[in-house]
Amino acid sequence: MTTASPPQPARVSEKSTEHHWGTDALLVLMAVIWGVNYIVVKLGTGFMTPLAFNGGRVAIAAVVLTAIVIATRRAWPAKRELLALLGLGVIGNGLYQFFFIEGIARTRAGTTALILSAAPAFMAIIGRILGVERANRRKVLGILASLFGIALVVFGTTQPRGANTASGSTLAGPLLVLTACLCWSLYTVLLKPYTERVDGLTLSAVTMVGGAVPLLAVASTEIAHTSWGTLTIGAWGALAYSGLLALALAYLFWYRGVRVLGPTRTAMYSNLQPVIALLVAWPALGEVPTVVQIAGAVAIMFGILLTRA
């Protein structure tokens, strides 16, 4: 693009800008889908066990994405890349989804969203450790602010043993979600090189299969004991939304963002998720945001802004 003839740069720049704006719009839609998904998952785990629900929705996403790749005759990655992506799928769609579902089942949907919104700070830390991102003083301050915010959210929203945790939280829940956040952050940083070489749909299908296999193995017993024929329309709707929209469609938007805008800018859109989740969880689940939650959210968002500046 830097070798284009003099009359052409303006047109190229305009197309590039339009391309980026289109990607930004898709990432906003992704944030909305994922923000609502926290509430959908919370409701879904009320119809069946967390592992059964998780296995079902990931299986749906893996089958649908793989079927589309086959139907559209897209090229599969070479064997070495295929194995690497399957391995990354274990981290990003296996371990992440396991810790996520077990965590959200034990804490508030809003708390889950707030903790996961700190992923950009962890990406900066991981990127610095792996030597793919430099950390200046501003980024260090941003990371510290985000970690302080997470501490407020984790310890400020827990309830004593014996309290009603249907809408509340125990310490185990936020810590499981924090582990999920670390898995997602590592996955996103390691995935970046592949987004530039592998088609987004194929990438999504392969990594989803990589995560689905271990998840289904772990959840096999609970899946077998679930009375699928007696599930309500609401339960199937939750599975469909979480499997087709949150795991299939929204993931395609995420991979496009990582490829076009990079993991740093793409991760910024996760800032919208907790706002959406908190607003929807309030009327849907009766989760009234606490003062500590709000303070933690402000600290996390401030830290993310510093990290991304």
PDB file of C-alpha atoms in Angstrom:
ATOM      1  CA  MET A   1       0.000   0.000   0.000  1.00  0.00           C
ATOM      2  CA  THR A   2       2.964   2.353   0.559  1.00  0.00           C
ATOM      3  CA  THR A   3       4.107   1.766  -3.044  1.00  0.00           C
ATOM      4  CA  ALA A   4       0.832   2.942  -4.617  1.00  0.00           C
ATOM      5  CA  SER A   5       1.018   5.612  -7.302  1.00  0.00           C
ATOM      6  CA  PRO A   6       0.432   9.250  -6.196  1.00  0.00           C
ATOM      7  CA  PRO A   7      -3.199   9.609  -7.400  1.00  0.00           C
ATOM      8  CA  GLN A   8      -4.396   6.547  -5.450  1.00  0.00           C
ATOM      9  CA  PRO A   9      -3.604   6.967  -1.725  1.00  0.00           C
ATOM     10  CA  ALA A  10      -6.785   8.930  -0.940  1.00  0.00           C
ATOM     11  CA  ARG A  11      -8.999   6.194  -2.395  1.00  0.00           C
ATOM     12  CA  VAL A  12      -7.088   3.448  -0.629  1.00  0.00           C
ATOM     13  CA  SER A  13      -7.252   5.338   2.662  1.00  0.00           C
ATOM     14  CA  GLU A  14     -11.010   5.864   2.227  1.00  0.00           C
ATOM     15  CA  LYS A  15     -11.618   2.183   1.578  1.00  0.00           C
ATOM     16  CA  SER A  16      -9.443   1.257   4.523  1.00  0.00           C
ATOM     17  CA  THR A  17     -11.380   3.655   6.757  1.00  0.00           C
ATOM     18  CA  GLU A  18     -14.713   2.252   5.582  1.00  0.00           C
ATOM     19  CA  HIS A  19     -13.383  -1.253   6.172  1.00  0.00           C
ATOM     20  CA  HIS A  20     -12.389  -0.334   9.724  1.00  0.00           C
ATOM     21  CA  TRP A  21     -15.690   1.402  10.439  1.00  0.00           C
ATOM     22  CA  GLY A  22     -17.541  -1.713   9.295  1.00  0.00           C
ATOM     23  CA  THR A  23     -15.415  -3.815  11.622  1.00  0.00           C
ATOM     24  CA  ASP A  24     -16.046  -1.390  14.494  1.00  0.00           C
ATOM     25  CA  ALA A  25     -19.802  -1.688  13.916  1.00  0.00           C
ATOM     26  CA  LEU A  26     -19.605  -5.482  14.012  1.00  0.00           C
ATOM     27  CA  LEU A  27     -17.630  -5.299  17.259  1.00  0.00           C
ATOM     28  CA  VAL A  28     -20.325  -3.115  18.831  1.00  0.00           C
ATOM     29  CA  LEU A  29     -22.911  -5.729  17.829  1.00  0.00           C
ATOM     30  CA  MET A  30     -20.611  -8.407  19.252  1.00  0.00           C
ATOM     31  CA  ALA A  31     -20.445  -6.537  22.567  1.00  0.00           C
ATOM     32  CA  VAL A  32     -24.251  -6.338  22.712  1.00  0.00           C
ATOM     33  CA  ILE A  33     -24.617 -10.065  21.971  1.00  0.00           C
ATOM     34  CA  TRP A  34     -22.029 -10.996  24.592  1.00  0.00           C
ATOM     35  CA  GLY A  35     -23.395  -8.513  27.133  1.00  0.00           C
ATOM     36  CA  VAL A  36     -26.862 -10.068  26.925  1.00  0.00           C
ATOM     37  CA  ASN A  37     -25.314 -13.547  26.876  1.00  0.00           C
ATOM     38  CA  TYR A  38     -24.261 -13.256  30.534  1.00  0.00           C
ATOM     39  CA  ILE A  39     -27.926 -13.069  31.483  1.00  0.00           C
ATOM     40  CA  VAL A  40     -28.917 -15.812  29.027  1.00  0.00           C
ATOM     41  CA  VAL A  41     -26.261 -18.163  30.436  1.00  0.00           C
ATOM     42  CA  LYS A  42     -27.301 -17.349  34.006  1.00  0.00           C
ATOM     43  CA  LEU A  43     -30.894 -18.224  33.126  1.00  0.00           C
ATOM     44  CA  GLY A  44     -29.837 -21.273  31.107  1.00  0.00           C
ATOM     45  CA  THR A  45     -27.991 -22.828  34.030  1.00  0.00           C
ATOM     46  CA  GLY A  46     -31.284 -22.707  35.907  1.00  0.00           C
ATOM     47  CA  PHE A  47     -32.784 -25.224  33.472  1.00  0.00           C
ATOM     48  CA  MET A  48     -29.907 -27.723  33.633  1.00  0.00           C
ATOM     49  CA  THR A  49     -26.496 -28.170  35.233  1.00  0.00           C
ATOM     50  CA  PRO A  50     -23.779 -25.718  34.151  1.00  0.00           C
ATOM     51  CA  LEU A  51     -21.681 -28.457  32.524  1.00  0.00           C
ATOM     52  CA  ALA A  52     -24.629 -29.831  30.544  1.00  0.00           C
ATOM     53  CA  PHE A  53     -25.607 -26.354  29.351  1.00  0.00           C
ATOM     54  CA  ASN A  54     -22.020 -25.524  28.453  1.00  0.00           C
ATOM     55  CA  GLY A  55     -21.491 -28.775  26.573  1.00  0.00           C
ATOM     56  CA  GLY A  56     -24.726 -28.285  24.658  1.00  0.00           C
ATOM     57  CA  ARG A  57     -24.075 -24.727  23.529  1.00  0.00           C
ATOM     58  CA  VAL A  58     -20.435 -25.342  22.559  1.00  0.00           C
ATOM     59  CA  ALA A  59     -21.441 -28.484  20.641  1.00  0.00           C
ATOM     60  CA  ILE A  60     -24.078 -26.487  18.740  1.00  0.00           C
ATOM     61  CA  ALA A  61     -21.532 -23.825  17.801  1.00  0.00           C
ATOM     62  CA  ALA A  62     -18.891 -26.376  16.758  1.00  0.00           C
ATOM     63  CA  VAL A  63     -21.300 -28.350  14.548  1.00  0.00           C
ATOM     64  CA  VAL A  64     -22.783 -25.266  12.873  1.00  0.00           C
ATOM     65  CA  LEU A  65     -19.420 -23.598  12.190  1.00  0.00           C
ATOM     66  CA  THR A  66     -17.852 -26.809  10.862  1.00  0.00           C
ATOM     67  CA  ALA A  67     -20.871 -27.456   8.632  1.00  0.00           C
ATOM     68  CA  ILE A  68     -20.621 -23.954   7.140  1.00  0.00           C
ATOM     69  CA  VAL A  69     -16.891 -24.387   6.457  1.00  0.00           C
ATOM     70  CA  ILE A  70     -17.562 -27.683   4.673  1.00  0.00           C
ATOM     71  CA  ALA A  71     -20.582 -26.344   2.768  1.00  0.00           C
ATOM     72  CA  THR A  72     -18.671 -23.297   1.521  1.00  0.00           C
ATOM     73  CA  ARG A  73     -15.644 -25.473   0.636  1.00  0.00           C
ATOM     74  CA  ARG A  74     -13.168 -23.315   2.474  1.00  0.00           C
ATOM     75  CA  ALA A  75      -9.582 -24.475   2.721  1.00  0.00           C
ATOM     76  CA  TRP A  76      -8.488 -26.094   5.979  1.00  0.00           C
ATOM     77  CA  PRO A  77      -5.166 -25.039   7.532  1.00  0.00           C
ATOM     78  CA  ALA A  78      -2.063 -27.159   7.005  1.00  0.00           C
ATOM     79  CA  LYS A  79      -1.607 -30.001   9.502  1.00  0.00           C
ATOM     80  CA  ARG A  80       0.833 -28.097  11.695  1.00  0.00           C
ATOM     81  CA  GLU A  81      -1.390 -25.018  11.913  1.00  0.00           C
ATOM     82  CA  LEU A  82      -4.468 -27.197  12.364  1.00  0.00           C
ATOM     83  CA  LEU A  83      -2.967 -28.893  15.412  1.00  0.00           C
ATOM     84  CA  ALA A  84      -1.819 -25.546  16.822  1.00  0.00           C
ATOM     85  CA  LEU A  85      -5.308 -24.072  16.440  1.00  0.00           C
ATOM     86  CA  LEU A  86      -6.917 -27.119  18.031  1.00  0.00           C
ATOM     87  CA  GLY A  87      -4.533 -26.666  20.955  1.00  0.00           C
ATOM     88  CA  LEU A  88      -5.404 -22.979  21.238  1.00  0.00           C
ATOM     89  CA  GLY A  89      -9.063 -23.979  21.100  1.00  0.00           C
ATOM     90  CA  VAL A  90      -8.542 -26.042  24.237  1.00  0.00           C
ATOM     91  CA  ILE A  91      -7.435 -22.830  25.992  1.00  0.00           C
ATOM     92  CA  GLY A  92      -9.881 -20.345  24.466  1.00  0.00           C
ATOM     93  CA  ASN A  93     -12.987 -22.500  24.044  1.00  0.00           C
ATOM     94  CA  GLY A  94     -12.264 -25.330  26.472  1.00  0.00           C
ATOM     95  CA  LEU A  95     -10.651 -24.029  29.648  1.00  0.00           C
ATOM     96  CA  TYR A  96     -12.140 -20.553  29.245  1.00  0.00           C
ATOM     97  CA  GLN A  97     -15.696 -21.819  28.801  1.00  0.00           C
ATOM     98  CA  PHE A  98     -15.326 -24.310  31.661  1.00  0.00           C
ATOM     99  CA  PHE A  99     -14.151 -21.708  34.174  1.00  0.00           C
ATOM    100  CA  PHE A 100     -16.634 -19.161  32.803  1.00  0.00           C
ATOM    101  CA  ILE A 101     -19.706 -21.372  33.194  1.00  0.00           C
ATOM    102  CA  GLU A 102     -18.683 -22.671  36.616  1.00  0.00           C
ATOM    103  CA  GLY A 103     -17.926 -19.122  37.737  1.00  0.00           C
ATOM    104  CA  ILE A 104     -21.115 -17.452  36.533  1.00  0.00           C
ATOM    105  CA  ALA A 105     -23.159 -20.231  38.148  1.00  0.00           C
ATOM    106  CA  ARG A 106     -21.691 -19.140  41.488  1.00  0.00           C
ATOM    107  CA  THR A 107     -21.811 -15.365  41.143  1.00  0.00           C
ATOM    108  CA  ARG A 108     -23.750 -12.522  39.577  1.00  0.00           C
ATOM    109  CA  ALA A 109     -23.946 -12.055  35.827  1.00  0.00           C
ATOM    110  CA  GLY A 110     -22.886  -8.427  36.282  1.00  0.00           C
ATOM    111  CA  THR A 111     -19.899  -9.393  38.420  1.00  0.00           C
ATOM    112  CA  THR A 112     -18.821 -11.880  35.752  1.00  0.00           C
ATOM    113  CA  ALA A 113     -19.007  -9.228  33.052  1.00  0.00           C
ATOM    114  CA  LEU A 114     -17.017  -6.731  35.123  1.00  0.00           C
ATOM    115  CA  ILE A 115     -14.180  -9.174  35.807  1.00  0.00           C
ATOM    116  CA  LEU A 116     -13.953 -10.303  32.182  1.00  0.00           C
ATOM    117  CA  SER A 117     -13.864  -6.680  31.028  1.00  0.00           C
ATOM    118  CA  ALA A 118     -10.362  -6.491  32.526  1.00  0.00           C
ATOM    119  CA  ALA A 119      -9.042  -8.857  29.835  1.00  0.00           C
ATOM    120  CA  PRO A 120      -7.203  -6.051  27.957  1.00  0.00           C
ATOM    121  CA  ALA A 121      -5.040  -5.407  31.028  1.00  0.00           C
ATOM    122  CA  PHE A 122      -4.084  -9.069  31.234  1.00  0.00           C
ATOM    123  CA  MET A 123      -3.418  -9.097  27.487  1.00  0.00           C
ATOM    124  CA  ALA A 124      -0.970  -6.244  28.021  1.00  0.00           C
ATOM    125  CA  ILE A 125       0.778  -8.202  30.788  1.00  0.00           C
ATOM    126  CA  ILE A 126       0.942 -11.387  28.716  1.00  0.00           C
ATOM    127  CA  GLY A 127       2.073  -9.453  25.654  1.00  0.00           C
ATOM    128  CA  ARG A 128       4.874  -7.891  27.692  1.00  0.00           C
ATOM    129  CA  ILE A 129       5.964 -11.281  29.055  1.00  0.00           C
ATOM    130  CA  LEU A 130       5.992 -12.801  25.571  1.00  0.00           C
ATOM    131  CA  GLY A 131       7.801  -9.782  24.140  1.00  0.00           C
ATOM    132  CA  VAL A 132       5.068  -8.797  21.686  1.00  0.00           C
ATOM    133  CA  GLU A 133       3.980  -5.616  23.476  1.00  0.00           C
ATOM    134  CA  ARG A 134       5.894  -2.941  25.358  1.00  0.00           C
ATOM    135  CA  ALA A 135       4.664  -1.611  28.702  1.00  0.00           C
ATOM    136  CA  ASN A 136       5.336   2.064  29.421  1.00  0.00           C
ATOM    137  CA  ARG A 137       4.532   3.865  32.673  1.00  0.00           C
ATOM    138  CA  ARG A 138       0.983   4.665  31.558  1.00  0.00           C
ATOM    139  CA  LYS A 139       0.256   1.022  30.787  1.00  0.00           C
ATOM    140  CA  VAL A 140       1.675  -0.115  34.108  1.00  0.00           C
ATOM    141  CA  LEU A 141      -0.587   2.353  35.936  1.00  0.00           C
ATOM    142  CA  GLY A 142      -3.529   1.135  33.854  1.00  0.00           C
ATOM    143  CA  ILE A 143      -2.813  -2.482  34.730  1.00  0.00           C
ATOM    144  CA  LEU A 144      -2.555  -1.653  38.438  1.00  0.00           C
ATOM    145  CA  ALA A 145      -5.829   0.288  38.320  1.00  0.00           C
ATOM    146  CA  SER A 146      -7.590  -2.620  36.594  1.00  0.00           C
ATOM    147  CA  LEU A 147      -6.246  -5.113  39.118  1.00  0.00           C
ATOM    148  CA  PHE A 148      -7.440  -2.862  41.949  1.00  0.00           C
ATOM    149  CA  GLY A 149     -10.860  -2.705  40.302  1.00  0.00           C
ATOM    150  CA  ILE A 150     -10.990  -6.491  40.015  1.00  0.00           C
ATOM    151  CA  ALA A 151     -10.147  -6.790  43.715  1.00  0.00           C
ATOM    152  CA  LEU A 152     -13.055  -4.479  44.556  1.00  0.00           C
ATOM    153  CA  VAL A 153     -15.431  -6.488  42.374  1.00  0.00           C
ATOM    154  CA  VAL A 154     -14.235  -9.881  43.641  1.00  0.00           C
ATOM    155  CA  PHE A 155     -14.169  -9.139  47.370  1.00  0.00           C
ATOM    156  CA  GLY A 156     -16.820  -6.437  47.450  1.00  0.00           C
ATOM    157  CA  THR A 157     -19.635  -8.518  45.973  1.00  0.00           C
ATOM    158  CA  THR A 158     -19.123 -11.755  47.907  1.00  0.00           C
ATOM    159  CA  GLN A 159     -21.578 -12.839  50.569  1.00  0.00           C
ATOM    160  CA  PRO A 160     -21.082 -14.764  53.800  1.00  0.00           C
ATOM    161  CA  ARG A 161     -21.436 -18.532  53.833  1.00  0.00           C
ATOM    162  CA  GLY A 162     -25.095 -19.449  54.059  1.00  0.00           C
ATOM    163  CA  ALA A 163     -26.325 -16.344  52.238  1.00  0.00           C
ATOM    164  CA  ASN A 164     -28.634 -16.709  49.268  1.00  0.00           C
ATOM    165  CA  THR A 165     -26.334 -16.877  46.253  1.00  0.00           C
ATOM    166  CA  ALA A 166     -28.990 -17.017  43.566  1.00  0.00           C
ATOM    167  CA  SER A 167     -28.289 -13.412  42.757  1.00  0.00           C
ATOM    168  CA  GLY A 168     -25.333 -12.930  45.035  1.00  0.00           C
ATOM    169  CA  SER A 169     -21.823 -14.292  44.990  1.00  0.00           C
ATOM    170  CA  THR A 170     -19.378 -16.484  46.831  1.00  0.00           C
ATOM    171  CA  LEU A 171     -15.624 -15.998  46.562  1.00  0.00           C
ATOM    172  CA  ALA A 172     -15.268 -19.141  44.441  1.00  0.00           C
ATOM    173  CA  GLY A 173     -17.402 -17.675  41.654  1.00  0.00           C
ATOM    174  CA  PRO A 174     -15.363 -14.515  40.983  1.00  0.00           C
ATOM    175  CA  LEU A 175     -12.083 -16.442  41.281  1.00  0.00           C
ATOM    176  CA  LEU A 176     -13.264 -18.961  38.676  1.00  0.00           C
ATOM    177  CA  VAL A 177     -14.266 -16.087  36.388  1.00  0.00           C
ATOM    178  CA  LEU A 178     -10.865 -14.463  36.945  1.00  0.00           C
ATOM    179  CA  THR A 179      -9.212 -17.716  35.849  1.00  0.00           C
ATOM    180  CA  ALA A 180     -11.423 -17.700  32.757  1.00  0.00           C
ATOM    181  CA  CYS A 181     -10.288 -14.137  32.044  1.00  0.00           C
ATOM    182  CA  LEU A 182      -6.636 -15.212  32.157  1.00  0.00           C
ATOM    183  CA  CYS A 183      -7.344 -18.097  29.762  1.00  0.00           C
ATOM    184  CA  TRP A 184      -9.124 -15.794  27.301  1.00  0.00           C
ATOM    185  CA  SER A 185      -6.349 -13.199  27.452  1.00  0.00           C
ATOM    186  CA  LEU A 186      -3.621 -15.765  26.761  1.00  0.00           C
ATOM    187  CA  TYR A 187      -5.684 -17.264  23.947  1.00  0.00           C
ATOM    188  CA  THR A 188      -6.251 -13.916  22.235  1.00  0.00           C
ATOM    189  CA  VAL A 189      -2.575 -12.931  22.316  1.00  0.00           C
ATOM    190  CA  LEU A 190      -1.391 -16.311  21.003  1.00  0.00           C
ATOM    191  CA  LEU A 191      -4.088 -16.381  18.308  1.00  0.00           C
ATOM    192  CA  LYS A 192      -3.134 -13.071  16.660  1.00  0.00           C
ATOM    193  CA  PRO A 193      -0.596 -14.466  14.110  1.00  0.00           C
ATOM    194  CA  TYR A 194      -3.091 -17.059  12.881  1.00  0.00           C
ATOM    195  CA  THR A 195      -5.808 -14.469  12.245  1.00  0.00           C
ATOM    196  CA  GLU A 196      -3.588 -13.031   9.512  1.00  0.00           C
ATOM    197  CA  ARG A 197      -3.146 -16.382   7.734  1.00  0.00           C
ATOM    198  CA  VAL A 198      -6.335 -18.352   8.328  1.00  0.00           C
ATOM    199  CA  ASP A 199      -9.859 -17.466   7.227  1.00  0.00           C
ATOM    200  CA  GLY A 200     -11.979 -16.211  10.140  1.00  0.00           C
ATOM    201  CA  LEU A 201     -14.755 -18.772   9.700  1.00  0.00           C
ATOM    202  CA  THR A 202     -12.299 -21.663   9.475  1.00  0.00           C
ATOM    203  CA  LEU A 203     -10.387 -20.315  12.458  1.00  0.00           C
ATOM    204  CA  SER A 204     -13.567 -20.127  14.501  1.00  0.00           C
ATOM    205  CA  ALA A 205     -14.651 -23.651  13.536  1.00  0.00           C
ATOM    206  CA  VAL A 206     -11.301 -25.300  14.290  1.00  0.00           C
ATOM    207  CA  THR A 207     -10.790 -23.583  17.645  1.00  0.00           C
ATOM    208  CA  MET A 208     -14.397 -24.286  18.625  1.00  0.00           C
ATOM    209  CA  VAL A 209     -13.921 -27.990  17.885  1.00  0.00           C
ATOM    210  CA  GLY A 210     -10.681 -27.888  19.876  1.00  0.00           C
ATOM    211  CA  GLY A 211     -12.606 -26.627  22.891  1.00  0.00           C
ATOM    212  CA  ALA A 212     -15.718 -28.752  22.373  1.00  0.00           C
ATOM    213  CA  VAL A 213     -13.923 -32.109  22.567  1.00  0.00           C
ATOM    214  CA  PRO A 214     -12.561 -31.748  26.140  1.00  0.00           C
ATOM    215  CA  LEU A 215     -15.711 -29.945  27.310  1.00  0.00           C
ATOM    216  CA  LEU A 216     -17.970 -32.741  26.062  1.00  0.00           C
ATOM    217  CA  ALA A 217     -15.675 -35.317  27.642  1.00  0.00           C
ATOM    218  CA  VAL A 218     -15.879 -33.584  31.025  1.00  0.00           C
ATOM    219  CA  ALA A 219     -19.637 -33.000  30.749  1.00  0.00           C
ATOM    220  CA  SER A 220     -20.555 -36.383  29.223  1.00  0.00           C
ATOM    221  CA  THR A 221     -22.079 -37.817  32.404  1.00  0.00           C
ATOM    222  CA  GLU A 222     -24.238 -34.767  33.111  1.00  0.00           C
ATOM    223  CA  ILE A 223     -25.277 -34.504  29.462  1.00  0.00           C
ATOM    224  CA  ALA A 224     -26.373 -38.153  29.533  1.00  0.00           C
ATOM    225  CA  HIS A 225     -28.471 -37.571  32.667  1.00  0.00           C
ATOM    226  CA  THR A 226     -30.184 -34.445  31.316  1.00  0.00           C
ATOM    227  CA  SER A 227     -33.819 -34.940  30.252  1.00  0.00           C
ATOM    228  CA  TRP A 228     -33.492 -33.156  26.925  1.00  0.00           C
ATOM    229  CA  GLY A 229     -36.994 -34.103  25.824  1.00  0.00           C
ATOM    230  CA  THR A 230     -38.598 -32.277  28.741  1.00  0.00           C
ATOM    231  CA  LEU A 231     -36.703 -29.002  28.397  1.00  0.00           C
ATOM    232  CA  THR A 232     -38.840 -25.890  28.018  1.00  0.00           C
ATOM    233  CA  ILE A 233     -38.811 -23.515  25.071  1.00  0.00           C
ATOM    234  CA  GLY A 234     -36.908 -21.085  27.283  1.00  0.00           C
ATOM    235  CA  ALA A 235     -34.144 -23.630  27.850  1.00  0.00           C
ATOM    236  CA  TRP A 236     -33.794 -24.374  24.136  1.00  0.00           C
ATOM    237  CA  GLY A 237     -33.902 -20.647  23.404  1.00  0.00           C
ATOM    238  CA  ALA A 238     -31.044 -20.052  25.841  1.00  0.00           C
ATOM    239  CA  LEU A 239     -29.007 -22.839  24.202  1.00  0.00           C
ATOM    240  CA  ALA A 240     -29.729 -21.467  20.729  1.00  0.00           C
ATOM    241  CA  TYR A 241     -28.852 -17.878  21.639  1.00  0.00           C
ATOM    242  CA  SER A 242     -25.680 -18.819  23.491  1.00  0.00           C
ATOM    243  CA  GLY A 243     -24.569 -21.398  20.922  1.00  0.00           C
ATOM    244  CA  LEU A 244     -25.492 -19.715  17.639  1.00  0.00           C
ATOM    245  CA  LEU A 245     -25.216 -16.003  18.415  1.00  0.00           C
ATOM    246  CA  ALA A 246     -22.728 -15.725  21.297  1.00  0.00           C
ATOM    247  CA  LEU A 247     -20.357 -18.549  20.318  1.00  0.00           C
ATOM    248  CA  ALA A 248     -20.719 -18.761  16.539  1.00  0.00           C
ATOM    249  CA  LEU A 249     -21.697 -15.373  15.080  1.00  0.00           C
ATOM    250  CA  ALA A 250     -20.093 -13.087  17.686  1.00  0.00           C
ATOM    251  CA  TYR A 251     -16.838 -15.060  17.596  1.00  0.00           C
ATOM    252  CA  LEU A 252     -16.594 -14.412  13.857  1.00  0.00           C
ATOM    253  CA  PHE A 253     -16.884 -10.700  14.585  1.00  0.00           C
ATOM    254  CA  TRP A 254     -14.154 -11.024  17.252  1.00  0.00           C
ATOM    255  CA  TYR A 255     -11.724 -12.794  14.924  1.00  0.00           C
ATOM    256  CA  ARG A 256     -12.326 -10.205  12.212  1.00  0.00           C
ATOM    257  CA  GLY A 257     -11.561  -7.461  14.723  1.00  0.00           C
ATOM    258  CA  VAL A 258      -8.334  -9.133  15.858  1.00  0.00           C
ATOM    259  CA  ARG A 259      -7.255  -9.504  12.220  1.00  0.00           C
ATOM    260  CA  VAL A 260      -8.213  -6.001  11.034  1.00  0.00           C
ATOM    261  CA  LEU A 261      -7.723  -3.884  14.168  1.00  0.00           C
ATOM    262  CA  GLY A 262      -5.446  -6.066  16.312  1.00  0.00           C
ATOM    263  CA  PRO A 263      -6.116  -7.607  19.753  1.00  0.00           C
ATOM    264  CA  THR A 264      -5.545  -4.327  21.601  1.00  0.00           C
ATOM    265  CA  ARG A 265      -8.244  -2.244  19.903  1.00  0.00           C
ATOM    266  CA  THR A 266     -10.592  -5.210  19.578  1.00  0.00           C
ATOM    267  CA  ALA A 267     -10.363  -5.895  23.305  1.00  0.00           C
ATOM    268  CA  MET A 268     -11.492  -2.316  24.016  1.00  0.00           C
ATOM    269  CA  TYR A 269     -14.994  -3.268  22.903  1.00  0.00           C
ATOM    270  CA  SER A 270     -15.211  -5.596  25.886  1.00  0.00           C
ATOM    271  CA  ASN A 271     -15.652  -2.368  27.879  1.00  0.00           C
ATOM    272  CA  LEU A 272     -19.231  -2.202  26.570  1.00  0.00           C
ATOM    273  CA  GLN A 273     -20.151  -5.677  27.790  1.00  0.00           C
ATOM    274  CA  PRO A 274     -20.352  -5.027  31.551  1.00  0.00           C
ATOM    275  CA  VAL A 275     -22.474  -1.917  30.986  1.00  0.00           C
ATOM    276  CA  ILE A 276     -24.926  -3.905  28.864  1.00  0.00           C
ATOM    277  CA  ALA A 277     -24.829  -6.873  31.250  1.00  0.00           C
ATOM    278  CA  LEU A 278     -25.479  -4.706  34.321  1.00  0.00           C
ATOM    279  CA  LEU A 279     -28.355  -2.857  32.633  1.00  0.00           C
ATOM    280  CA  VAL A 280     -30.028  -6.074  31.445  1.00  0.00           C
ATOM    281  CA  ALA A 281     -29.336  -8.060  34.639  1.00  0.00           C
ATOM    282  CA  TRP A 282     -31.043  -5.414  36.754  1.00  0.00           C
ATOM    283  CA  PRO A 283     -34.600  -6.016  35.426  1.00  0.00           C
ATOM    284  CA  ALA A 284     -34.051  -9.600  34.220  1.00  0.00           C
ATOM    285  CA  LEU A 285     -32.335 -11.069  37.287  1.00  0.00           C
ATOM    286  CA  GLY A 286     -32.954  -8.468  39.957  1.00  0.00           C
ATOM    287  CA  GLU A 287     -29.218  -7.777  40.268  1.00  0.00           C
ATOM    288  CA  VAL A 288     -29.059  -4.232  41.596  1.00  0.00           C
ATOM    289  CA  PRO A 289     -25.512  -2.844  41.120  1.00  0.00           C
ATOM    290  CA  THR A 290     -23.800  -2.170  44.454  1.00  0.00           C
ATOM    291  CA  VAL A 291     -21.631   0.814  45.307  1.00  0.00           C
ATOM    292  CA  VAL A 292     -18.579  -1.454  45.442  1.00  0.00           C
ATOM    293  CA  GLN A 293     -19.406  -2.898  42.015  1.00  0.00           C
ATOM    294  CA  ILE A 294     -19.681   0.578  40.548  1.00  0.00           C
ATOM    295  CA  ALA A 295     -16.391   1.661  42.159  1.00  0.00           C
ATOM    296  CA  GLY A 296     -14.676  -1.464  40.844  1.00  0.00           C
ATOM    297  CA  ALA A 297     -16.136  -0.904  37.392  1.00  0.00           C
ATOM    298  CA  VAL A 298     -14.847   2.679  37.324  1.00  0.00           C
ATOM    299  CA  ALA A 299     -11.358   1.528  38.364  1.00  0.00           C
ATOM    300  CA  ILE A 300     -11.324  -1.216  35.714  1.00  0.00           C
ATOM    301  CA  MET A 301     -12.500   1.104  32.943  1.00  0.00           C
ATOM    302  CA  PHE A 302     -10.022   3.796  33.971  1.00  0.00           C
ATOM    303  CA  GLY A 303      -7.254   1.217  33.916  1.00  0.00           C
ATOM    304  CA  ILE A 304      -8.264  -0.035  30.478  1.00  0.00           C
ATOM    305  CA  LEU A 305      -8.257   3.508  29.096  1.00  0.00           C
ATOM    306  CA  LEU A 306      -4.743   4.056  30.461  1.00  0.00           C
ATOM    307  CA  THR A 307      -3.596   0.697  29.097  1.00  0.00           C
ATOM    308  CA  ARG A 308      -4.928   1.493  25.635  1.00  0.00           C
ATOM    309  CA  ALA A 309      -3.813   5.134  25.481  1.00  0.00           C
TER     310      ALA A 309
END
